[in-house]
mmCIF file with all atom_site columns, C-alpha atoms in Angstrom:
data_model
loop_
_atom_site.group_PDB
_atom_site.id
_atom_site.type_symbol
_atom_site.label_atom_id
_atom_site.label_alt_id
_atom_site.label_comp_id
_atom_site.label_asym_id
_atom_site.label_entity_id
_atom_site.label_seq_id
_atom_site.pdbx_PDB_ins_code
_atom_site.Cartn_x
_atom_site.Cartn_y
_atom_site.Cartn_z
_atom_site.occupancy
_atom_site.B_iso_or_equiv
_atom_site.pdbx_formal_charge
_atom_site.auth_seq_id
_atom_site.auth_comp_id
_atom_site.auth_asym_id
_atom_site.auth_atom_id
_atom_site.pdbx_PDB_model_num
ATOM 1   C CA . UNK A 1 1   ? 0.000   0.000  0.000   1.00 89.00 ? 605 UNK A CA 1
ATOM 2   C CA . UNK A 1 2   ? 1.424   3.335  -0.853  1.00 96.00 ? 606 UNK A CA 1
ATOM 3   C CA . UNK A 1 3   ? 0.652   6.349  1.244   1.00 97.00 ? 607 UNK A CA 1
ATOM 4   C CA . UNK A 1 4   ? 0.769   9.775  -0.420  1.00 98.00 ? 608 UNK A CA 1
ATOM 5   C CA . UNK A 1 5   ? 1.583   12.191 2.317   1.00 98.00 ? 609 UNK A CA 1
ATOM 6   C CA . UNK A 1 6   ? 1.223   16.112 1.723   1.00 97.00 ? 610 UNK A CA 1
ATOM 7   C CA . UNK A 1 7   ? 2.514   18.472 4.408   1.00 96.00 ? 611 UNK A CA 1
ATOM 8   C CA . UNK A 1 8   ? 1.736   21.919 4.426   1.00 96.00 ? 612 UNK A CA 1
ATOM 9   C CA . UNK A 1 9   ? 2.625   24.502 7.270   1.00 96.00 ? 613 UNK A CA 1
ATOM 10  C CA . UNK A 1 10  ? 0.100   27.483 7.024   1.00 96.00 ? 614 UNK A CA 1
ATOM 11  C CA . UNK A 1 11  ? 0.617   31.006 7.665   1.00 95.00 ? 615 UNK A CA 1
ATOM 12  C CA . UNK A 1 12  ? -1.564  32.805 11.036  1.00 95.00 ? 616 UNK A CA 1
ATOM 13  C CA . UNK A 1 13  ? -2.679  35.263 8.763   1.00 96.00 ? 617 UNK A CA 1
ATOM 14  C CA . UNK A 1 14  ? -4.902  32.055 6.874   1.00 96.00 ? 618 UNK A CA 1
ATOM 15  C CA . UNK A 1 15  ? -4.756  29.362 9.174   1.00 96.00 ? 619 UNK A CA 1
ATOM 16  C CA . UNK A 1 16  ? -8.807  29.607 9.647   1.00 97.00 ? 620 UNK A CA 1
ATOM 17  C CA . UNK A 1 17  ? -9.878  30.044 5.904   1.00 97.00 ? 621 UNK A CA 1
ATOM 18  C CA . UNK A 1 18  ? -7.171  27.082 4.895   1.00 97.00 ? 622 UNK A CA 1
ATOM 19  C CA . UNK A 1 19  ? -8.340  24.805 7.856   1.00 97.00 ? 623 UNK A CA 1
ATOM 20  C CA . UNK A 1 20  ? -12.433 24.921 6.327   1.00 97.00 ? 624 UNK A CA 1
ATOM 21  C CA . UNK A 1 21  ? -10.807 24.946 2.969   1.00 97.00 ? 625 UNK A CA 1
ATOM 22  C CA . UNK A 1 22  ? -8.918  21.624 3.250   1.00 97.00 ? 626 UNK A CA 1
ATOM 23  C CA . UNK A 1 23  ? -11.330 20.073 5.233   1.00 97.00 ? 627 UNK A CA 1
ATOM 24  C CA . UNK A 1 24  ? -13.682 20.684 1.796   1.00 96.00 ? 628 UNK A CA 1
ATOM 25  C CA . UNK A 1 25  ? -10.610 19.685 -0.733  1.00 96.00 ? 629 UNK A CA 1
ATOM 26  C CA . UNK A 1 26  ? -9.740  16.397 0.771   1.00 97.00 ? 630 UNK A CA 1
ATOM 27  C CA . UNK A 1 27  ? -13.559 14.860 -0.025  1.00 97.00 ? 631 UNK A CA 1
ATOM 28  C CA . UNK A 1 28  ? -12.370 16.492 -3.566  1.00 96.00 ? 632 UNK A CA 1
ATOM 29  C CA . UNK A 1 29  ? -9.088  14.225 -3.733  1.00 97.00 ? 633 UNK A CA 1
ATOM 30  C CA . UNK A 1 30  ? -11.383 11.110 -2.097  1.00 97.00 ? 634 UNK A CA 1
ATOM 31  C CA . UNK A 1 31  ? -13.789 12.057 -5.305  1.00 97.00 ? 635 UNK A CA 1
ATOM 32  C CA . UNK A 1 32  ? -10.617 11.148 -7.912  1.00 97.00 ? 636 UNK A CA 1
ATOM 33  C CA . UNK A 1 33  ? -11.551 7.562  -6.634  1.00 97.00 ? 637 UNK A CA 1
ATOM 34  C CA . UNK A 1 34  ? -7.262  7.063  -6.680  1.00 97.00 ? 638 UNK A CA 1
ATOM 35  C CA . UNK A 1 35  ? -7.655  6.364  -3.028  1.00 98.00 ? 639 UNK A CA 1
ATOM 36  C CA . UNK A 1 36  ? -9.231  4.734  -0.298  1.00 97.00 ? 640 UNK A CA 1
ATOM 37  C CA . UNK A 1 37  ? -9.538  7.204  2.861   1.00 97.00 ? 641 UNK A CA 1
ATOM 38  C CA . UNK A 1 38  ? -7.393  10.164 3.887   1.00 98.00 ? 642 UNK A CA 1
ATOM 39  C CA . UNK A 1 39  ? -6.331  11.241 7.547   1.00 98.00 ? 643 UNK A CA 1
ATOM 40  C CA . UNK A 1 40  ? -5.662  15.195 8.146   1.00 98.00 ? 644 UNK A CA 1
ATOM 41  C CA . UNK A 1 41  ? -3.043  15.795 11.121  1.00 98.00 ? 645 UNK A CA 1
ATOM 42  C CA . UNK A 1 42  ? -1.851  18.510 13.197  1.00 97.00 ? 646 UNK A CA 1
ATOM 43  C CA . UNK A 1 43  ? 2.189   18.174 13.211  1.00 95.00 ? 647 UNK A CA 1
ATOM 44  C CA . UNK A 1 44  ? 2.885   18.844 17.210  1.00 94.00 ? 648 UNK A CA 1
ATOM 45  C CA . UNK A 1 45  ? 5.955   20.987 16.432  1.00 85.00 ? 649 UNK A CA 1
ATOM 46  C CA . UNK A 1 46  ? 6.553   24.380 17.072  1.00 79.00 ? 650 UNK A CA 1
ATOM 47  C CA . UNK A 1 47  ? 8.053   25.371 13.719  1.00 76.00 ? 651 UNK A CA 1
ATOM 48  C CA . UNK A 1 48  ? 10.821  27.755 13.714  1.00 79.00 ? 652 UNK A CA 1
ATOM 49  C CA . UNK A 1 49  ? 9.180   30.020 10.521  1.00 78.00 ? 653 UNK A CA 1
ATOM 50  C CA . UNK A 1 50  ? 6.286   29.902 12.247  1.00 87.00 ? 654 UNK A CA 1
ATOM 51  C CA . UNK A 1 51  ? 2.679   29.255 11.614  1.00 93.00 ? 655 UNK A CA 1
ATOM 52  C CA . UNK A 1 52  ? 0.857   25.715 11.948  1.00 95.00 ? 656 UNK A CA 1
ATOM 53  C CA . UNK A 1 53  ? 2.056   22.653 10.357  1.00 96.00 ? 657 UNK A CA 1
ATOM 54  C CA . UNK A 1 54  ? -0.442  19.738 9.025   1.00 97.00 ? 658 UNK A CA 1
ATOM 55  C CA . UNK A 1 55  ? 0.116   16.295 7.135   1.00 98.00 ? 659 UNK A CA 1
ATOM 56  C CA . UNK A 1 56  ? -2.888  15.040 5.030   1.00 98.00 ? 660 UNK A CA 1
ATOM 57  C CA . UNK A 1 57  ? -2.226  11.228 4.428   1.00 98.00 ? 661 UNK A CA 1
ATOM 58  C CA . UNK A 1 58  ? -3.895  9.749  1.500   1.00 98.00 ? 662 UNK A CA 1
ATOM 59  C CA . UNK A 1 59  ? -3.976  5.821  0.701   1.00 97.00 ? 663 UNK A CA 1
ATOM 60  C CA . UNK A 1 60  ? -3.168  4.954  -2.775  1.00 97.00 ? 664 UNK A CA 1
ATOM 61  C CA . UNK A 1 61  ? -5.807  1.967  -3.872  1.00 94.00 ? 665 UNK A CA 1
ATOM 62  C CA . UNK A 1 62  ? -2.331  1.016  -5.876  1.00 95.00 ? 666 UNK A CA 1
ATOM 63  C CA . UNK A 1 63  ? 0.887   2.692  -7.082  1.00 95.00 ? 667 UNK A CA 1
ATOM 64  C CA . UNK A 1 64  ? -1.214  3.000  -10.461 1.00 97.00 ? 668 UNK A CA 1
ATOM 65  C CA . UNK A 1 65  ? -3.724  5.006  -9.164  1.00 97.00 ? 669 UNK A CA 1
ATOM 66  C CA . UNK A 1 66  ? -1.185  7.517  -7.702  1.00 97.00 ? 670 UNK A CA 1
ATOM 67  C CA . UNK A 1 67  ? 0.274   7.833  -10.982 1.00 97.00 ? 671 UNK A CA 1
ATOM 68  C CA . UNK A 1 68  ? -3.208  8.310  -12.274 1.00 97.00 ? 672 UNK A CA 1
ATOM 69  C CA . UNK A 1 69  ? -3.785  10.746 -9.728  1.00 97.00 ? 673 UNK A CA 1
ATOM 70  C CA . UNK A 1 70  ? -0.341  12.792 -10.769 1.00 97.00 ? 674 UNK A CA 1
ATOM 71  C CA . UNK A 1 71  ? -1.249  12.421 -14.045 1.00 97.00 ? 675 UNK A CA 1
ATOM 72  C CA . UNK A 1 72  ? -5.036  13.427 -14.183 1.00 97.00 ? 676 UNK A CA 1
ATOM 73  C CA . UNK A 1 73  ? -6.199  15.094 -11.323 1.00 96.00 ? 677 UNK A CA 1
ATOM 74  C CA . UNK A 1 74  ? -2.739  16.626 -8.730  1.00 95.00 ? 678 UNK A CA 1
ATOM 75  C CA . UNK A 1 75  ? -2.017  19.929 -11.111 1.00 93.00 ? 679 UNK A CA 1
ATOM 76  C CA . UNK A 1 76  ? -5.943  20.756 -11.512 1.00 93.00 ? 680 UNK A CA 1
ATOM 77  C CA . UNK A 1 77  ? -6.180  20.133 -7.568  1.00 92.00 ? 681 UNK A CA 1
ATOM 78  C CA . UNK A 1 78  ? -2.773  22.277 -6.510  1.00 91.00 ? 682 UNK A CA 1
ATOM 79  C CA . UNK A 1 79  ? -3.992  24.761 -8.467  1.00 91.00 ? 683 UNK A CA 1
ATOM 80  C CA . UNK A 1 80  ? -6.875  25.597 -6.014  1.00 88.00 ? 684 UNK A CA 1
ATOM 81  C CA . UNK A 1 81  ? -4.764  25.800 -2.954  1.00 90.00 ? 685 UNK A CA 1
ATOM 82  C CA . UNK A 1 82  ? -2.033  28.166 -4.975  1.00 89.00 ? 686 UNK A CA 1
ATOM 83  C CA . UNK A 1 83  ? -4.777  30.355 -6.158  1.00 92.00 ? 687 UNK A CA 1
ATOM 84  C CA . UNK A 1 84  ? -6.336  30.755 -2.894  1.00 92.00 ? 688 UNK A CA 1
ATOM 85  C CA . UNK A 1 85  ? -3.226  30.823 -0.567  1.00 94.00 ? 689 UNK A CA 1
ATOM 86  C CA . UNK A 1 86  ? -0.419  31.759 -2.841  1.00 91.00 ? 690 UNK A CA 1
ATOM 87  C CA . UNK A 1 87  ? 2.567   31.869 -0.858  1.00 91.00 ? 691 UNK A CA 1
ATOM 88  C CA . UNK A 1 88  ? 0.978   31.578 2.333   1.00 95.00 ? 692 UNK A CA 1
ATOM 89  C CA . UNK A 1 89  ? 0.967   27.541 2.648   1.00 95.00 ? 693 UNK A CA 1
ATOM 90  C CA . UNK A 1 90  ? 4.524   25.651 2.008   1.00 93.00 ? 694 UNK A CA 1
ATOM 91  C CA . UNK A 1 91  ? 3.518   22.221 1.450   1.00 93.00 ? 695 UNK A CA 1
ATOM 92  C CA . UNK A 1 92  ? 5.901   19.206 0.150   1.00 94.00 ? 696 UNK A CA 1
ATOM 93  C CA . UNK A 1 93  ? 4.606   15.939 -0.560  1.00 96.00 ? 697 UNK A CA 1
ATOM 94  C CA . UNK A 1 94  ? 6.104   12.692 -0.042  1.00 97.00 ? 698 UNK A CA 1
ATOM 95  C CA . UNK A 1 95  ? 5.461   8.802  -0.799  1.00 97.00 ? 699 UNK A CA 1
ATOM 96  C CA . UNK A 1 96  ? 5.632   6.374  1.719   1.00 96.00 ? 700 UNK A CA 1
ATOM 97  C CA . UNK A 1 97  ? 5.157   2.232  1.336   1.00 94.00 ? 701 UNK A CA 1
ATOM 98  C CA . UNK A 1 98  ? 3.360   0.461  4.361   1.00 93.00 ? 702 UNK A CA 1
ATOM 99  C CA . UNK A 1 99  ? 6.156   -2.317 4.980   1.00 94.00 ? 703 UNK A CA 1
ATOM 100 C CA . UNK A 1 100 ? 3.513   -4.250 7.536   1.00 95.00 ? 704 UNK A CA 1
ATOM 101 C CA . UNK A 1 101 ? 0.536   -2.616 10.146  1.00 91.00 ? 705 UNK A CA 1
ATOM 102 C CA . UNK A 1 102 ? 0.037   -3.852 13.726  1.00 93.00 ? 706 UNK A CA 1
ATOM 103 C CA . UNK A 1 103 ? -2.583  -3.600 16.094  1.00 91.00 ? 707 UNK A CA 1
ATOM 104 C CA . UNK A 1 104 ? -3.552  -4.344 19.764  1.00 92.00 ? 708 UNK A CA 1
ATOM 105 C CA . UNK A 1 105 ? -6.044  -6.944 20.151  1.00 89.00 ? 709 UNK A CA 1
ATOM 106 C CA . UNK A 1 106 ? -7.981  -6.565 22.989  1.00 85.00 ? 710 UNK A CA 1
ATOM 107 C CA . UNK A 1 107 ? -9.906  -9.956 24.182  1.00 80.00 ? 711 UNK A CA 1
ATOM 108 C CA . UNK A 1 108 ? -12.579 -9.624 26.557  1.00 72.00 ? 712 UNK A CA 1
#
């Protein structure tokens, strides 16, 4: 499974508008149908440039629907967020391959 991660940090001045902006673009990415569910996380580090830093995780359904995604739907989506927030959000994206999961099984 392939996890596309995007970080962003976002500047005070439109932390508010971006926070009810993303929370409306992710559905938007979910609606490419490239990926199963998507997680949207604070970062819990005081960044030295300031502002508030986020990671939106999205799981790939394959590596073939990321490069679909890339290649039919990423540039139309960035576009929105660069329109909007210019050079207020810094965001970098990464890949990431789940290796194995693990979780606590509770019996009763």
């Amino acid at each position: 499974m392939i996890i596309y991660n995007v970080t962003a940090n976002i500047d005070a001045s439109i932390h508010d508008k971006w926070l009810a902006w993303i929370k409306e673009h992710i559905p938007q990415v979910l609606a490419t149908g490239h990926f199963n569910e998507a997680k949207l996380t604070k970062v819990l580090v005081e960044e030295d440039m300031g502002g508030t830093t986020y990671s939106i995780q999205y799981r790939a359904k394959s590596r073939e629907a990321l490069e679909n995604y890339y290649k039919n739907d990423a540039e139309r989506l960035r576009a929105d967020s660069l329109k909007l927030f210019a050079d207020k959000v810094l965001a970098f994206r990464t890949e990431l391959e789940v290796i194995d999961e693990y979780a606590v099984k509770f019996e009763s």
